[in-house]
């Protein structure tokens, strides 16, 4: 479960995307979290609680944060 995250962070989700990768970059935060697949570029929006539940770990912090 992911506790804290910022814009531009790379996160690893529990289940892989259809393209085969499970690394995503956070594009937008707020009540909803928008993430972009690092494999194919697909953008998905999840509500904040669902994102925190489905997230496995924080891979890399955004540069400058």
Coordinates of C-alpha atoms in Angstrom, one line a residue:
X1 CA 0.0 0.0 0.0
X2 CA 1.3 3.4 -1.0
X3 CA 1.1 6.0 1.8
X4 CA 2.6 9.2 0.3
X5 CA 3.3 10.2 -3.3
X6 CA 3.9 13.3 -5.4
X7 CA 3.5 14.4 -9.0
X8 CA 6.1 12.7 -11.2
X9 CA 6.8 9.7 -8.9
X10 CA 7.2 6.3 -10.4
X11 CA 5.1 3.6 -8.7
X12 CA 4.8 -0.1 -9.0
X13 CA 1.2 -1.5 -9.0
X14 CA 0.3 -4.9 -7.8
X15 CA -1.1 -6.2 -11.1
X16 CA 0.7 -5.6 -14.4
X17 CA -0.9 -3.6 -17.3
X18 CA -2.0 -5.5 -20.4
X19 CA 1.2 -4.4 -22.1
X20 CA 3.2 -6.4 -19.5
X21 CA 4.7 -3.6 -17.3
X22 CA 3.6 -2.7 -13.8
X23 CA 5.5 0.7 -13.5
X24 CA 3.4 3.9 -13.8
X25 CA 4.2 7.6 -13.5
X26 CA 1.9 9.9 -11.5
X27 CA 0.6 12.6 -13.9
X28 CA -2.0 14.3 -11.7
X29 CA -3.0 14.1 -8.0
X30 CA -6.0 15.3 -6.1
X31 CA -9.2 13.5 -5.2
X32 CA -8.4 11.3 -8.2
X33 CA -4.9 10.2 -9.3
X34 CA -4.0 10.0 -12.9
X35 CA -1.2 7.6 -13.8
X36 CA 0.6 6.9 -17.1
X37 CA 1.9 3.5 -18.1
X38 CA 5.7 3.5 -18.6
X39 CA 5.4 0.7 -21.2
X40 CA 2.7 1.8 -23.6
X41 CA 1.8 5.4 -22.5
X42 CA -1.8 4.6 -21.6
X43 CA -3.3 7.0 -19.1
X44 CA -5.7 5.8 -16.4
X45 CA -7.5 7.7 -13.6
X46 CA -8.2 6.0 -10.3
X47 CA -9.8 7.5 -7.2
X48 CA -7.3 8.2 -4.4
X49 CA -8.2 5.3 -2.1
X50 CA -8.3 2.7 -4.9
X51 CA -4.8 3.9 -6.1
X52 CA -3.4 3.6 -2.6
X53 CA -4.9 0.1 -2.2
X54 CA -3.7 -1.1 -5.6
X55 CA -0.2 0.4 -5.4
X56 CA 2.6 -1.9 -4.3
X57 CA 5.5 0.4 -3.7
X58 CA 7.2 3.7 -4.7
X59 CA 10.0 3.0 -7.2
X60 CA 11.5 6.4 -7.7
X61 CA 10.8 9.9 -6.5
X62 CA 10.3 12.7 -9.0
X63 CA 13.5 14.7 -9.7
X64 CA 13.7 17.8 -7.5
X65 CA 11.4 16.5 -4.8

